[in-house]
Coordinates of N, CA and C in Angstrom, one line a residue:
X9 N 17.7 117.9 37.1 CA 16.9 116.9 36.4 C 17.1 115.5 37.0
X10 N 16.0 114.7 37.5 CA 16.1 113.3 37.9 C 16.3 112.6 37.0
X11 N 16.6 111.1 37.3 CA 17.7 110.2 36.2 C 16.4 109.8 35.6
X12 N 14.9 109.8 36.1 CA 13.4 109.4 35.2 C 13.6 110.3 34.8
X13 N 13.3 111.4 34.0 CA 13.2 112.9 33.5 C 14.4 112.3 32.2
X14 N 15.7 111.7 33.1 CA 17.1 111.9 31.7 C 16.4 110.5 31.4
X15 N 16.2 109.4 31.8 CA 15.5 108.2 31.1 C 14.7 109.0 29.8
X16 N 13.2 109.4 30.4 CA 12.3 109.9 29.5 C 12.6 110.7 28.1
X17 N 13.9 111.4 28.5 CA 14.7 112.6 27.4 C 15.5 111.5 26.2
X18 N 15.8 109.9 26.5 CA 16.6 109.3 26.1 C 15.7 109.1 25.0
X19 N 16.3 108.8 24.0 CA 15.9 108.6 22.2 C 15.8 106.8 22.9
X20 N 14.6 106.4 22.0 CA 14.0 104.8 21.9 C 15.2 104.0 21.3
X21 N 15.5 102.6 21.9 CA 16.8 102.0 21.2 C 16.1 102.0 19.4
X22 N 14.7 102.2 19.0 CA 14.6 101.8 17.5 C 14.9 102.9 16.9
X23 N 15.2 103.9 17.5 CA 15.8 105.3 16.7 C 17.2 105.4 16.5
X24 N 18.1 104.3 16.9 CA 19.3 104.0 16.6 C 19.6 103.0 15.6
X25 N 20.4 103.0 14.8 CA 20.5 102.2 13.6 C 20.8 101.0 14.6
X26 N 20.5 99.9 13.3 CA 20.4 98.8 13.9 C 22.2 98.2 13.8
X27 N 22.4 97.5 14.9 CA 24.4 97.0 15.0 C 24.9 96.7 13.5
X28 N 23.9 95.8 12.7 CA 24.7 95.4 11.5 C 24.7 96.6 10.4
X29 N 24.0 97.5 10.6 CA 24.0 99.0 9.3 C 25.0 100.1 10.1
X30 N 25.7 100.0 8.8 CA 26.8 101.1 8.9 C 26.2 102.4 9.2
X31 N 26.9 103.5 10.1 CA 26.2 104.6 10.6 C 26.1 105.4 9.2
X32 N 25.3 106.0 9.1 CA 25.5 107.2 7.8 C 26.0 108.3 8.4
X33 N 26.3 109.5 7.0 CA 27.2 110.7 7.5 C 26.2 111.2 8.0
X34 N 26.9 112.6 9.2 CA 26.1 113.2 9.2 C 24.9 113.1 10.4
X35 N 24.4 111.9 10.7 CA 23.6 111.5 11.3 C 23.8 111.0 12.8
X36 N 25.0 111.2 13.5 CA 25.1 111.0 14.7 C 24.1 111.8 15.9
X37 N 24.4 113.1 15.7 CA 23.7 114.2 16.3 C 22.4 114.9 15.8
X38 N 21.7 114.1 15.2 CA 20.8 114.9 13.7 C 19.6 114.1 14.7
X39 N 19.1 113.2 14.9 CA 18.3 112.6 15.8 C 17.5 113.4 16.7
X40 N 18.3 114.1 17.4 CA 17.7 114.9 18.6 C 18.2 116.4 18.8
X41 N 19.0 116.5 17.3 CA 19.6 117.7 17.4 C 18.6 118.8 18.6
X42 N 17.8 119.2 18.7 CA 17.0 119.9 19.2 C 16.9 120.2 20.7
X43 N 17.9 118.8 21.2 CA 17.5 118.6 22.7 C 18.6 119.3 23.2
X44 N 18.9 120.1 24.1 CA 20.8 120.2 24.5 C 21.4 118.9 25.2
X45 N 20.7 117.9 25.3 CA 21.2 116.8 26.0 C 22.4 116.3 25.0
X46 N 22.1 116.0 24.0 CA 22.3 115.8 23.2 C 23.1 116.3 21.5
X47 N 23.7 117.9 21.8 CA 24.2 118.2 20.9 C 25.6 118.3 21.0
X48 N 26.8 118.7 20.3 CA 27.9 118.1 19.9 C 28.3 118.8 21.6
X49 N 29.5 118.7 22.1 CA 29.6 118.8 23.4 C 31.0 119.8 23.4
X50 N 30.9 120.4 24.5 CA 31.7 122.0 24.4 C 33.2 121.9 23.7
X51 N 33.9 120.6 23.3 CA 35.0 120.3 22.8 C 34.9 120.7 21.3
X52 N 33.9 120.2 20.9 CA 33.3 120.9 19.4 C 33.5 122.2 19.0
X53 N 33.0 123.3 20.1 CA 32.5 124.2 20.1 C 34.1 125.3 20.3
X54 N 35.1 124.8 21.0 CA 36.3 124.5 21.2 C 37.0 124.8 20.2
X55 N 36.6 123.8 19.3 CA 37.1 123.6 18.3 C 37.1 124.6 16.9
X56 N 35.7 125.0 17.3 CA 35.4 125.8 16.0 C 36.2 127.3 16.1
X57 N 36.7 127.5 17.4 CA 37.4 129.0 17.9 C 39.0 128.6 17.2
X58 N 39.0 127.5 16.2 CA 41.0 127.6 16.5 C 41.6 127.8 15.0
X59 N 40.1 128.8 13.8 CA 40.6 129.7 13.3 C 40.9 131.1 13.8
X60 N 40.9 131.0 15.1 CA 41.5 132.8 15.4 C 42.4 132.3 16.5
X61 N 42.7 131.1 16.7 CA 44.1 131.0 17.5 C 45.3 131.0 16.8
X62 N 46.6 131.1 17.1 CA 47.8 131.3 17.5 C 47.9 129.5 16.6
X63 N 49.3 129.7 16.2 CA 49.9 127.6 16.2 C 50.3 127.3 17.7
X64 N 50.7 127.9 18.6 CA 50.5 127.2 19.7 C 49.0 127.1 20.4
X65 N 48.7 128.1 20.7 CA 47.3 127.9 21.0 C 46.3 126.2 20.6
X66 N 46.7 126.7 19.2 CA 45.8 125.4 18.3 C 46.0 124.1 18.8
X67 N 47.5 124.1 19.1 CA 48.5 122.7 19.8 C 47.8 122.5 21.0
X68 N 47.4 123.3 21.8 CA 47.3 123.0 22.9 C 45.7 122.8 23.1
X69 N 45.0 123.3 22.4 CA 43.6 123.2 22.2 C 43.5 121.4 21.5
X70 N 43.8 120.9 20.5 CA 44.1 119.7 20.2 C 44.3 119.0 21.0
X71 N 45.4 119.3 21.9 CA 45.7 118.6 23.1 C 44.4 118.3 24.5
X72 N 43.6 119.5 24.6 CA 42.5 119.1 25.9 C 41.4 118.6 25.1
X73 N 41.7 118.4 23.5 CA 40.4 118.3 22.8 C 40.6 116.5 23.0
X74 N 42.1 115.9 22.6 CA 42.0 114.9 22.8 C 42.3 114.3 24.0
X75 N 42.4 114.8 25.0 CA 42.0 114.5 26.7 C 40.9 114.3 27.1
X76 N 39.8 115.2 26.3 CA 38.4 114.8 26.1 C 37.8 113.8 25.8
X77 N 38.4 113.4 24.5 CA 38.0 112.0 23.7 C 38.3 110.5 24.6
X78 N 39.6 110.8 25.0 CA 40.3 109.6 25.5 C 39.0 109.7 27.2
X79 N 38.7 110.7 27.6 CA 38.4 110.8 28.9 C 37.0 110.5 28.7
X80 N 35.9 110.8 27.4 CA 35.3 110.2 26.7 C 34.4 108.8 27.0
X81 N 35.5 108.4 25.9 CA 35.4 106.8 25.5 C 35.7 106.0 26.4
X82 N 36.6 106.2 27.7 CA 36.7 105.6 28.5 C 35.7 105.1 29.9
X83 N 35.0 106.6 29.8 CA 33.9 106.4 30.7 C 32.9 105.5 30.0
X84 N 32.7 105.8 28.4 CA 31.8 104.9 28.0 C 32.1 103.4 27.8
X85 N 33.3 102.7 28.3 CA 33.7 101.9 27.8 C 33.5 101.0 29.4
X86 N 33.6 101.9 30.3 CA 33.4 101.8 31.5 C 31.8 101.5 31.7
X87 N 30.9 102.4 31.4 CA 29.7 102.1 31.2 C 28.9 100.8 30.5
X88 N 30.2 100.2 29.5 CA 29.7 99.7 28.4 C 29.3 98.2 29.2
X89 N 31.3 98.1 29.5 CA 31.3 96.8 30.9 C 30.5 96.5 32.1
X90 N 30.2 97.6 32.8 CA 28.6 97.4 33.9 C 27.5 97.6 33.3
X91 N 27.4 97.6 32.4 CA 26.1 96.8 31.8 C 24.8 98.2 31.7
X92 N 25.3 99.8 31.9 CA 24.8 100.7 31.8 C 24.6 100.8 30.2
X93 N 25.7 100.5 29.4 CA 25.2 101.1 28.1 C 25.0 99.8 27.6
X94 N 24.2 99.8 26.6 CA 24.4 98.4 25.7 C 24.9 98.7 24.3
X95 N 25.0 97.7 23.9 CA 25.7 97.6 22.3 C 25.1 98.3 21.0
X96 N 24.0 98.5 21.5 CA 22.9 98.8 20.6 C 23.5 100.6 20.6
X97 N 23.4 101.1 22.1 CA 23.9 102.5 22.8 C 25.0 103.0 22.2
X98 N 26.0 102.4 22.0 CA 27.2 102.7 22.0 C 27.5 102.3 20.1
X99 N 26.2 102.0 19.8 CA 27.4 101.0 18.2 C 27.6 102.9 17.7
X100 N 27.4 103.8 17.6 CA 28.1 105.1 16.7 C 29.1 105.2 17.2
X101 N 29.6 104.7 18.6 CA 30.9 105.0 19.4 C 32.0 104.3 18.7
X102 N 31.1 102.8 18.8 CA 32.2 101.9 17.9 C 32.5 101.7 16.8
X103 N 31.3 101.9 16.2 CA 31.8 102.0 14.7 C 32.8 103.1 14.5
X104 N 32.9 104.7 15.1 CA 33.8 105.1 15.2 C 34.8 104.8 15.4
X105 N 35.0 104.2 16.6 CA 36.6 103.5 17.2 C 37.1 102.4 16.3
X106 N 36.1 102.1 15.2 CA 36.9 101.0 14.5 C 37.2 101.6 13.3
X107 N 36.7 103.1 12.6 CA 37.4 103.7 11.4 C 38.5 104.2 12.2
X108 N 38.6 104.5 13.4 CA 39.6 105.4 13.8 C 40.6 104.3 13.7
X109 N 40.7 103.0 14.2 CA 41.6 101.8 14.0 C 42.1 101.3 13.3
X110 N 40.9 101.7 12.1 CA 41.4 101.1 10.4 C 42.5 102.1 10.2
X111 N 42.0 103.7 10.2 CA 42.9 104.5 9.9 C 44.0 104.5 10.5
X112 N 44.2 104.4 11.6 CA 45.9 104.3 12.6 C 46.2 102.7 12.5
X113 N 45.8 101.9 11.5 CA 46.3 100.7 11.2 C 47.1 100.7 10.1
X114 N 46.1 101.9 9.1 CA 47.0 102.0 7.6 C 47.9 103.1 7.9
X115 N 48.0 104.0 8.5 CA 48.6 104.4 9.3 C 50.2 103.8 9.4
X116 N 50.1 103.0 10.3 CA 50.9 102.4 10.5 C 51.6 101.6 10.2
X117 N 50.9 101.1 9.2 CA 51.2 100.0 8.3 C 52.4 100.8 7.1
X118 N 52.1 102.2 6.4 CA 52.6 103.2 6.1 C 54.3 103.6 6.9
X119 N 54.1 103.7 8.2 CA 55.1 104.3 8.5 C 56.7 102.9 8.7
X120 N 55.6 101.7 9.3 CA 56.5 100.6 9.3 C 57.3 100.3 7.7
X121 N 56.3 100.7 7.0 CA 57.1 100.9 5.2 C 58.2 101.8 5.2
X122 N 57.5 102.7 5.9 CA 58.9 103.8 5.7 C 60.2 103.5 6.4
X123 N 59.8 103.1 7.6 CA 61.0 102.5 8.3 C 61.7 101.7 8.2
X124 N 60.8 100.6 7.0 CA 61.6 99.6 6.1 C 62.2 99.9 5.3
X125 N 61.8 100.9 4.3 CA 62.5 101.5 3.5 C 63.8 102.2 3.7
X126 N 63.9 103.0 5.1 CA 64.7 103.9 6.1 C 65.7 102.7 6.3
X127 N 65.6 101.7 6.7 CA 66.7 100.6 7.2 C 67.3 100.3 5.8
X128 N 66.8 99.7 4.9 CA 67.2 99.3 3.6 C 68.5 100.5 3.3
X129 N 67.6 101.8 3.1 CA 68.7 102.7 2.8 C 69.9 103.4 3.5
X130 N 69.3 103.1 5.2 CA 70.8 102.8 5.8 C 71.8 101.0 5.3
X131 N 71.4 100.3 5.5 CA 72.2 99.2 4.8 C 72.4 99.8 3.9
X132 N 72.1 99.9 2.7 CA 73.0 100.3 1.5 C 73.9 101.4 1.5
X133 N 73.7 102.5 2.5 CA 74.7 103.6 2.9 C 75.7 102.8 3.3
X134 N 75.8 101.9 4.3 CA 76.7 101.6 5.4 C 77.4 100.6 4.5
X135 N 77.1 100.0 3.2 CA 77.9 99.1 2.3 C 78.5 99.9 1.6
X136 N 77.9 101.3 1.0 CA 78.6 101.9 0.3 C 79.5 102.4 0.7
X137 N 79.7 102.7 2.3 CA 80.8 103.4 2.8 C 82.0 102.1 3.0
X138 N 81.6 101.4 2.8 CA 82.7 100.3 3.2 C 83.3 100.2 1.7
X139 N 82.5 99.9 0.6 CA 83.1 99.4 -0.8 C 84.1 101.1 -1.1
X140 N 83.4 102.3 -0.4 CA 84.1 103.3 -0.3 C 85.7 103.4 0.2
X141 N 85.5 102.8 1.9 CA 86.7 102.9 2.5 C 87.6 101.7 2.0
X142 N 87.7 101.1 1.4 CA 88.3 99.9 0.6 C 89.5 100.5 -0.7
X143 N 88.2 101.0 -1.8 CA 88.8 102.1 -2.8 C 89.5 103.2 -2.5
X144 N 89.7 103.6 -1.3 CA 90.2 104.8 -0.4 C 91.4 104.5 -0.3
X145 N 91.4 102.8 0.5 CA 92.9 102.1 1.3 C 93.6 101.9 -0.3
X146 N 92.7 101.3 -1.1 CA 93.6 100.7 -2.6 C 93.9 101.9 -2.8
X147 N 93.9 103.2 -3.5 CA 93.9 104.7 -4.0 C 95.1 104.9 -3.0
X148 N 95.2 104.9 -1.9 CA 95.6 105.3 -0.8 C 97.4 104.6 -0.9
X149 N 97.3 103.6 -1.1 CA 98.7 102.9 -0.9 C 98.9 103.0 -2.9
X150 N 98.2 103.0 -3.4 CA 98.9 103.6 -4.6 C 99.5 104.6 -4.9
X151 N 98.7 105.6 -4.6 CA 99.4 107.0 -4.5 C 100.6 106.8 -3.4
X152 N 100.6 106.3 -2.4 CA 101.8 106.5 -1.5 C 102.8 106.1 -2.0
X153 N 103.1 104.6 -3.4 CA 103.8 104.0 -4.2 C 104.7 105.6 -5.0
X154 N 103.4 106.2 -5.5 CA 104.0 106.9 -6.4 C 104.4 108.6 -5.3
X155 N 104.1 108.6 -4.8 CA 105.0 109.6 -3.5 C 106.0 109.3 -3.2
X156 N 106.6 108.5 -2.8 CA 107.9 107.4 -2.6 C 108.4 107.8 -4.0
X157 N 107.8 107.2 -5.1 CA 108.8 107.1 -6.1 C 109.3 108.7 -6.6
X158 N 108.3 109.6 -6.7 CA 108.6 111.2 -6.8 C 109.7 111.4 -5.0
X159 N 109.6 111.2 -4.2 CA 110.5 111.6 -3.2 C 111.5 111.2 -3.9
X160 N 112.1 110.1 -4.3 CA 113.1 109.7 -4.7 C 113.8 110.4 -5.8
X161 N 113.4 110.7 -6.5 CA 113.5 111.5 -7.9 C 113.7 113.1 -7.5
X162 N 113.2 113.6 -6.4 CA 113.6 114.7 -6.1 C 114.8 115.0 -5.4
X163 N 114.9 113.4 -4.6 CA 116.4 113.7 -3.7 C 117.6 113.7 -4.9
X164 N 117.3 112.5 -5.8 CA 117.9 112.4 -7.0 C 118.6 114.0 -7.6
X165 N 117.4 115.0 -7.9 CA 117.2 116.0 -8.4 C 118.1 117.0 -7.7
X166 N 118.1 117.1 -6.3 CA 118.4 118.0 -5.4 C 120.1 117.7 -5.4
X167 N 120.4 116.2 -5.5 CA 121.8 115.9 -5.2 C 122.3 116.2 -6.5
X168 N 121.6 115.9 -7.7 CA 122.5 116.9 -8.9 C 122.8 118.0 -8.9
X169 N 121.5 118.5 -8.6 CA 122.0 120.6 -8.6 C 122.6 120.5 -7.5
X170 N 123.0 119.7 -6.5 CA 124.3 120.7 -5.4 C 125.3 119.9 -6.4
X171 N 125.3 119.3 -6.9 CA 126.8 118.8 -7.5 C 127.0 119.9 -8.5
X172 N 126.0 120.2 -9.6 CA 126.2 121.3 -10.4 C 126.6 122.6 -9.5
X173 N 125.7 123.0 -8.8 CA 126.5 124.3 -7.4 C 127.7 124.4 -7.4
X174 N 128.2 123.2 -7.2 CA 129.5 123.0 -6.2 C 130.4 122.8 -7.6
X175 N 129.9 123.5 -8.9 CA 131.5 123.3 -9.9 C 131.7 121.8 -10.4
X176 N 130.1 120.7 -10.8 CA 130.5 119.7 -11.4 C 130.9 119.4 -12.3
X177 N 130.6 120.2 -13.4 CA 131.1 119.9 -14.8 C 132.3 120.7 -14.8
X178 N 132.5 121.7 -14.0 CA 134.4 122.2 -14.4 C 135.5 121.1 -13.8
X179 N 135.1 120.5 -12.7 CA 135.8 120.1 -12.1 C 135.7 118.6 -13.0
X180 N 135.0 118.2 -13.9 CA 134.9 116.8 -14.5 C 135.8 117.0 -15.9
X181 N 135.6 118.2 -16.6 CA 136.2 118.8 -17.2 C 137.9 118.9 -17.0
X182 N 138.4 119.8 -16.0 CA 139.7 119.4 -15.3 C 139.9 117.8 -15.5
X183 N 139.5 117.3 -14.9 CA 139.6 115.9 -13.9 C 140.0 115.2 -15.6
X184 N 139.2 115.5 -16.7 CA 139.1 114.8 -17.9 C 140.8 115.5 -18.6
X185 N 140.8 116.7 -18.9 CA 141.8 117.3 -18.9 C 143.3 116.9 -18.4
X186 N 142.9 116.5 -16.9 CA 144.6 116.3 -16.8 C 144.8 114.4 -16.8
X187 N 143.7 113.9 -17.0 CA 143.4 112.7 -17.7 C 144.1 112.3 -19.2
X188 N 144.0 113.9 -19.8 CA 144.9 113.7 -21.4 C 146.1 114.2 -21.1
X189 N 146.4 114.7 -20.2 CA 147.9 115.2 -20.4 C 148.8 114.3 -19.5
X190 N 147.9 113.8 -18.7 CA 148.7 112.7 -17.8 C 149.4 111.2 -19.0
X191 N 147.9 111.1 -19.9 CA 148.2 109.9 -21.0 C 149.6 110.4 -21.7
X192 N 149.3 111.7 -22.3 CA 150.3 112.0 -23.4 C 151.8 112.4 -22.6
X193 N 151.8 112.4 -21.5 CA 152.8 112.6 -20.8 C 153.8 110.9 -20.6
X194 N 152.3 110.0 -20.5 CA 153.3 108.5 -20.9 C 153.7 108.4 -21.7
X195 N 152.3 108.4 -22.7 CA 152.8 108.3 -24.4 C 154.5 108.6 -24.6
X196 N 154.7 110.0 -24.1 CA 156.2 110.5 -24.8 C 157.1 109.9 -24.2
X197 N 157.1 109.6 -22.7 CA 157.7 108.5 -22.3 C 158.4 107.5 -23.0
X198 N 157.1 106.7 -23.2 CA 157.2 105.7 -23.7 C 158.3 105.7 -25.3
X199 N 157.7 106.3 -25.6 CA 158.5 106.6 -27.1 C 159.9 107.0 -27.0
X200 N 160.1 107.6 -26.0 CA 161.7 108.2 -25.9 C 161.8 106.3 -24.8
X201 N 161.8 106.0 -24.5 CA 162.4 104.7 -23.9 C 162.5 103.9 -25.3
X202 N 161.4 103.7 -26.3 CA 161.3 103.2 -27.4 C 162.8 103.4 -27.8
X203 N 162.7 104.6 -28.6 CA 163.6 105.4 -28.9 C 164.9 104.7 -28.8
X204 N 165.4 105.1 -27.3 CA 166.5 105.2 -26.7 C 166.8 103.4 -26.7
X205 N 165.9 102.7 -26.3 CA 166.2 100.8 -27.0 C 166.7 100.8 -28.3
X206 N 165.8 101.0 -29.4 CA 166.4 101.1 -30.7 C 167.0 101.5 -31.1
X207 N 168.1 102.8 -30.6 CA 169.1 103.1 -30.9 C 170.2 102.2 -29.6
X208 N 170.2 102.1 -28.7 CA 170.7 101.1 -28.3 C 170.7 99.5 -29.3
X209 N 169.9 99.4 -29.9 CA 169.8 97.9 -30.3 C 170.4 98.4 -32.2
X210 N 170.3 99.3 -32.2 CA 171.3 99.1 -33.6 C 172.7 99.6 -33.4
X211 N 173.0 100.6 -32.3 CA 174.3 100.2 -31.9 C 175.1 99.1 -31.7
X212 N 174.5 98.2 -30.9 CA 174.9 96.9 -31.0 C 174.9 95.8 -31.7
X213 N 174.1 96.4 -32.6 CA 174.0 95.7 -33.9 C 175.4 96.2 -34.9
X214 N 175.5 97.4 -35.2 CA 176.4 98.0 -35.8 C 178.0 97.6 -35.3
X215 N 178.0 97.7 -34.3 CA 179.2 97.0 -32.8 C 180.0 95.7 -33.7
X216 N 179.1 94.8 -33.7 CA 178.9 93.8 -34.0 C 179.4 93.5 -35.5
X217 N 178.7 94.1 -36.6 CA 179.6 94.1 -37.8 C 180.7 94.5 -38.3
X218 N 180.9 95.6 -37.4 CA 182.5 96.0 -37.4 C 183.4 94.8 -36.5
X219 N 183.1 94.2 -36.3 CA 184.0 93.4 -35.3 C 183.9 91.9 -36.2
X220 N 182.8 91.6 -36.8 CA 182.7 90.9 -37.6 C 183.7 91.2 -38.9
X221 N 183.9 92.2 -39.4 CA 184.1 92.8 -40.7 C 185.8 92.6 -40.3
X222 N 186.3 93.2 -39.0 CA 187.5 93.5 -39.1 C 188.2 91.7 -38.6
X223 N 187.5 91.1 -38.2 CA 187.5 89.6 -37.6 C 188.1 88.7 -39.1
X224 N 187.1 89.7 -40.5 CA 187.2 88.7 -41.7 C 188.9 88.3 -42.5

């Protein structure tokens, strides 16, 4: 087909909406549906096969479908710049490329929330773990207070029962025992020295009034 023949086959710029009216649905391909120049293009067709694909399949079909698009809009964008297409040509392209924009704008606008939200809730994790390891160290050296004070109590404990083992109360018992017999062993002592003075001391006394008596 010569480029007069694809001229002649081309739809009149007044069968294109005009730049300031929004495209309607539906109506991109509806124009000339009839012509093959002009109907949706083998990527479509592509597309409609990927209820009987595989999830990989489908992945990879998406994938040359949008190698298409990009490979696309670029040629027409290329076109648009040398002065082949004009504005008038291309406004369904663009009005497309600008819902596609709006949408990967709110899009994104969406995900940057999440990520803000995602940071927020790491900060507050990363505070909690701190006001965490804080109450950990306080908990931590208090209990160690009271481990210390139970060690102690046990050594306490341990050194009783070997003293009880080892015969403490018989041997305190004894120990108290020969404690009384050692006293009352002075005691009698003492008493017999008592004793043995006061009869000394009234002998001398007695001594004394006989010596007095026979002196009279």
């Amino acid at each position: 087909m010569s480029r007069n023949s694809e001229s002649a086959e081309l739809p009149s710029p007044r069968a294109l909406p005009e730049p300031e009216t929004p495209p309607e649905k539906h109506t991109i391909f509806n124009f000339n549906a009839t012509n093959s120049s002009f109907v949706p293009g083998y990527s479509v067709l592509r597309v409609e096969q990927a209820q009987h694909m595989s999830h990989d399949d489908k992945t990879r079909l998406m994938n040359t479908v949008v190698d298409d698009m990009v490979t696309t809009v670029g040629l027409i964008n290329e076109y648009h710049n040398n002065g082949i297409l004009s504005d008038e040509n291309i406004f369904q392209v663009s009005t497309m490329m600008q819902c596609i924009g709006h949408s990967n704008a709110k899009v994104q606008g969406r995900w940057e929330e999440e990520i803000d939200s995602l940071r927020r809730d790491r900060r507050q994790l990363r505070q909690d773990y701190r006001d965490l390891a804080r109450q950990m160290d306080a908990m931590g050296q208090k209990y160690a207070g009271k481990v210390k004070a139970l060690e102690g109590q046990v050594k306490s404990l341990k050194e009783r029962l070997a003293w009880l083992e080892a015969g403490g109360p018989l041997r305190q018992s004894q120990s108290r025992l020969d404690g009384h017999v050692d006293r009352g062993c002075v005691s009698e002592e003492v008493v017999m020295v008592e004793t043995c003075d006061e009869q000394e001391r009234i002998g001398e006394d007695g001594a004394d009034g006989e010596w007095k008596d026979e002196g009279i």
